[in-house]
C-alpha positions as YAML, in Angstrom:
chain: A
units: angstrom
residues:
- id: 1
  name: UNK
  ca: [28.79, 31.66, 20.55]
- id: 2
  name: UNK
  ca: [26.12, 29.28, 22.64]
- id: 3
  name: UNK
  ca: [23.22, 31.03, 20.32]
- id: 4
  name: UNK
  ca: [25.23, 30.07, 16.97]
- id: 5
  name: UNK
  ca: [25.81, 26.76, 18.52]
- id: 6
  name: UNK
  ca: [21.74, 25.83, 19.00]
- id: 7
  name: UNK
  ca: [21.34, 27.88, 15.65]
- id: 8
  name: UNK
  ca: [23.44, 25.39, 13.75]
- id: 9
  name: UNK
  ca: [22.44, 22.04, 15.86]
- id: 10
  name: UNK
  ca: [18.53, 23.18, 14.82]
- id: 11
  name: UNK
  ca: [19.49, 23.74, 10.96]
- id: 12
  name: UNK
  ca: [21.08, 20.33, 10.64]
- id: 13
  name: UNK
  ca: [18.67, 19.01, 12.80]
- id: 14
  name: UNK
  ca: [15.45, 20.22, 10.82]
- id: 15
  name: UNK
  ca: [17.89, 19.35, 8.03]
- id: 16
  name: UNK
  ca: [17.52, 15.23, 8.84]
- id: 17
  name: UNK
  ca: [14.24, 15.62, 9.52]
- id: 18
  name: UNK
  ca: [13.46, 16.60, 6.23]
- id: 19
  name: UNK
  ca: [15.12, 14.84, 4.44]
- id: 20
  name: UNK
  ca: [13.67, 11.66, 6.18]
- id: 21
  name: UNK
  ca: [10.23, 13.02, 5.65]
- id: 22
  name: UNK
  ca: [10.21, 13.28, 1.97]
- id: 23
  name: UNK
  ca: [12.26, 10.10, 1.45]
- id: 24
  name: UNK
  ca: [9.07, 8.79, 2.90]
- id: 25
  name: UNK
  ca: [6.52, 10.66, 0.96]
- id: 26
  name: UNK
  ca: [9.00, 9.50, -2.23]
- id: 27
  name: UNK
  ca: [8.72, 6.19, -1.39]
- id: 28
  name: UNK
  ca: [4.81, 6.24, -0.49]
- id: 29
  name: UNK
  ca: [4.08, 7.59, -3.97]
- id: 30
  name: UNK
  ca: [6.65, 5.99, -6.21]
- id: 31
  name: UNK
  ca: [5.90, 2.31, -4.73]
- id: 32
  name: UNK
  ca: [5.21, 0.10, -7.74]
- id: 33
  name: UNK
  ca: [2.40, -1.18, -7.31]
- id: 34
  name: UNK
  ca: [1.15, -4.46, -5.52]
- id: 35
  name: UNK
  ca: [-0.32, -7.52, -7.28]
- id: 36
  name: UNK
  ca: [-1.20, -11.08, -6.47]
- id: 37
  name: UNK
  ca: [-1.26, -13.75, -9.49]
- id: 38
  name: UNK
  ca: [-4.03, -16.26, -9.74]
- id: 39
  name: UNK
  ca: [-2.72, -18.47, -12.11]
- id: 40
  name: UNK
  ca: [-5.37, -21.12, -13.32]
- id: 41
  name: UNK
  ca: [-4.03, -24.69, -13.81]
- id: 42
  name: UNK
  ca: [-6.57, -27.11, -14.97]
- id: 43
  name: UNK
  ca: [-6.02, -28.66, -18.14]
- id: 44
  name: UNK
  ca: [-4.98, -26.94, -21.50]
- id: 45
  name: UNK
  ca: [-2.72, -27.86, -24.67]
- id: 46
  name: UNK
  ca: [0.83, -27.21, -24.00]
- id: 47
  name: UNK
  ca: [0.59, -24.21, -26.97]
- id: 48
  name: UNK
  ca: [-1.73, -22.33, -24.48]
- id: 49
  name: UNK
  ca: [0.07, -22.78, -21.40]
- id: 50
  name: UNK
  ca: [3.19, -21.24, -22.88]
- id: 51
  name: UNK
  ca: [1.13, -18.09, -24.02]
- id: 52
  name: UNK
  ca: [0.26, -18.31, -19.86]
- id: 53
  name: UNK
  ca: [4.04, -18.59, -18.99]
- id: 54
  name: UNK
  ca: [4.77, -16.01, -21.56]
- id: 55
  name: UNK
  ca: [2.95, -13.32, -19.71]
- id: 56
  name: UNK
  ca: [3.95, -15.26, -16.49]
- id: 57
  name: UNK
  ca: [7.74, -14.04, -17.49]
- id: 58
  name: UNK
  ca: [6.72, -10.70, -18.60]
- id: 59
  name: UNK
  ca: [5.41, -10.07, -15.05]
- id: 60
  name: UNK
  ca: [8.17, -11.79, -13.32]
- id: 61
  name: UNK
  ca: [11.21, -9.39, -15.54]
- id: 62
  name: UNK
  ca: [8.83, -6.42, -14.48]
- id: 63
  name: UNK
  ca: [8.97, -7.72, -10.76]
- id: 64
  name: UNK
  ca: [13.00, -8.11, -10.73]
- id: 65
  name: UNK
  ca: [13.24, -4.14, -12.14]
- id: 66
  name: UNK
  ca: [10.97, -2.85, -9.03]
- id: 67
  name: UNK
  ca: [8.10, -1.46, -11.82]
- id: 68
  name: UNK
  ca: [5.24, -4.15, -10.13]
- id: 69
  name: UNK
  ca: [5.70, -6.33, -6.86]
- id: 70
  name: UNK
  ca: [4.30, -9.53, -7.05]
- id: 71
  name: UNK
  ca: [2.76, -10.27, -3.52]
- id: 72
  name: UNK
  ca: [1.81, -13.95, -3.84]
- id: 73
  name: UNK
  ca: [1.02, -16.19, -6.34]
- id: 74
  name: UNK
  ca: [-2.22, -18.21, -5.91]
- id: 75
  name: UNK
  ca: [-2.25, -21.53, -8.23]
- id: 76
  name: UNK
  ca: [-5.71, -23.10, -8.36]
- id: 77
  name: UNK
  ca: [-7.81, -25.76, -10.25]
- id: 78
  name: UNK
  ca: [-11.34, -27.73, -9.30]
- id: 79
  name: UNK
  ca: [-8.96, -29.98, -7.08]
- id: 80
  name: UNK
  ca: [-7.21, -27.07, -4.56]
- id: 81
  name: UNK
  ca: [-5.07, -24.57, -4.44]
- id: 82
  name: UNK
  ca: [-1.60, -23.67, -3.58]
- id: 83
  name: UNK
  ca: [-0.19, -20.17, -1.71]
- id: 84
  name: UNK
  ca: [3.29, -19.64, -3.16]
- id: 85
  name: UNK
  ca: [4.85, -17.08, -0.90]
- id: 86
  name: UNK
  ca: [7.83, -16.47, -3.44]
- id: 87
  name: UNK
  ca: [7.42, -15.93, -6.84]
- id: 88
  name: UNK
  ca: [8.84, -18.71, -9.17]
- id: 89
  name: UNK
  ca: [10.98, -18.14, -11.56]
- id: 90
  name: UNK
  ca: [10.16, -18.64, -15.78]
- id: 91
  name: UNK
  ca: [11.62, -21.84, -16.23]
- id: 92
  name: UNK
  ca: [9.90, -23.14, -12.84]
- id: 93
  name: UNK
  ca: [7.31, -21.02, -14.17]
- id: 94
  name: UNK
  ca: [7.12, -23.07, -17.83]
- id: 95
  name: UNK
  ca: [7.93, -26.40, -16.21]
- id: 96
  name: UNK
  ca: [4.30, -26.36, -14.43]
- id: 97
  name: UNK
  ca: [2.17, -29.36, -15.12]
- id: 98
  name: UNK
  ca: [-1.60, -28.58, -15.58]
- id: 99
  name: UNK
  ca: [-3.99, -30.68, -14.13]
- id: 100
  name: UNK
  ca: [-8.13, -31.21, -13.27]
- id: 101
  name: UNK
  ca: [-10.91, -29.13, -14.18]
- id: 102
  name: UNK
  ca: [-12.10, -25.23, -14.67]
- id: 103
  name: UNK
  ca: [-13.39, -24.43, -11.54]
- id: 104
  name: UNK
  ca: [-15.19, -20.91, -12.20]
- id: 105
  name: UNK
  ca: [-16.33, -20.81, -8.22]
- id: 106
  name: UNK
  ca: [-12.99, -21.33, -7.02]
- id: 107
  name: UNK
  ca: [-12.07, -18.29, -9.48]
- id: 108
  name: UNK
  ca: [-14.39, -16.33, -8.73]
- id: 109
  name: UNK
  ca: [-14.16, -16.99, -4.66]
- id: 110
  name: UNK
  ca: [-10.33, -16.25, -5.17]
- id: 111
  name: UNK
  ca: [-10.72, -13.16, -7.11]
- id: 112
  name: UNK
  ca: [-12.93, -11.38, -4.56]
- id: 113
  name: UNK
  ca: [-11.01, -12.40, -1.84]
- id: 114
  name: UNK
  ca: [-7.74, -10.88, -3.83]
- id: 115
  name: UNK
  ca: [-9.24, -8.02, -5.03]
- id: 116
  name: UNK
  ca: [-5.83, -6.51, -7.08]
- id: 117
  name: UNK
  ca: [-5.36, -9.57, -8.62]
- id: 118
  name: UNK
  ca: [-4.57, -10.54, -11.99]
- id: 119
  name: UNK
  ca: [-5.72, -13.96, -13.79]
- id: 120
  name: UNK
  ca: [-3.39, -16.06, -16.18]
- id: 121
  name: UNK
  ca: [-5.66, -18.83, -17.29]
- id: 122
  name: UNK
  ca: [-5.56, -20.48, -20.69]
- id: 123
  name: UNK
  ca: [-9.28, -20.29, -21.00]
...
């Protein structure tokens, strides 16, 4: 009765273990995938920033159904940039004044240092 007693304990144990194991490997492989925004705001037409917010939103639904995580959000022109540690939502999105110059060196510094990131930019 002992022996069926460790038998069973080991089974359920190995059980859990298992189970814990591949909800790991499931979660390691299924992760959607990472990705920082670098969203260019220097000057452009209000026509061409809502294309920007367009895609903006389009990211954003894809980021409330799990399928991408936005990571940060990096908003940049010739006169700074801003680290947004939470993503904004559309309409805070759309509401977005832009402002200053291109800055291709900031741009460029910002997408090696974020090397999965993706640009919205009206240019």
């Amino acid at each position: 009765m002992l022996n069926l007693n460790r038998i069973l304990i080991r089974t359920v144990a190995l059980g859990w273990i298992g189970f814990a194991i591949a909800g790991v490997v499931i979660s390691q492989v299924f992760a959607a995938p990472t990705v920082t925004l670098l969203v260019d705001r220097s000057y452009c037409e209000a026509s061409d920033w809502q294309t920007v917010a367009t895609r903006y939103d389009e990211l954003y639904r894809q980021d409330q159904q799990g399928r991408v995580d936005i990571e940060r959000l990096v908003l940049f022109s010739d006169l700074g940039e801003e680290l947004v540690e939470e993503p904004l939502t559309p309409e805070e999105f759309s509401a977005l004044s832009t402002y200053g110059k291109g800055s291709p060196e900031r741009q460029e510094a910002l997408q090696t240092e974020y090397g999965n990131a993706e640009l919205l930019s009206c240019g």
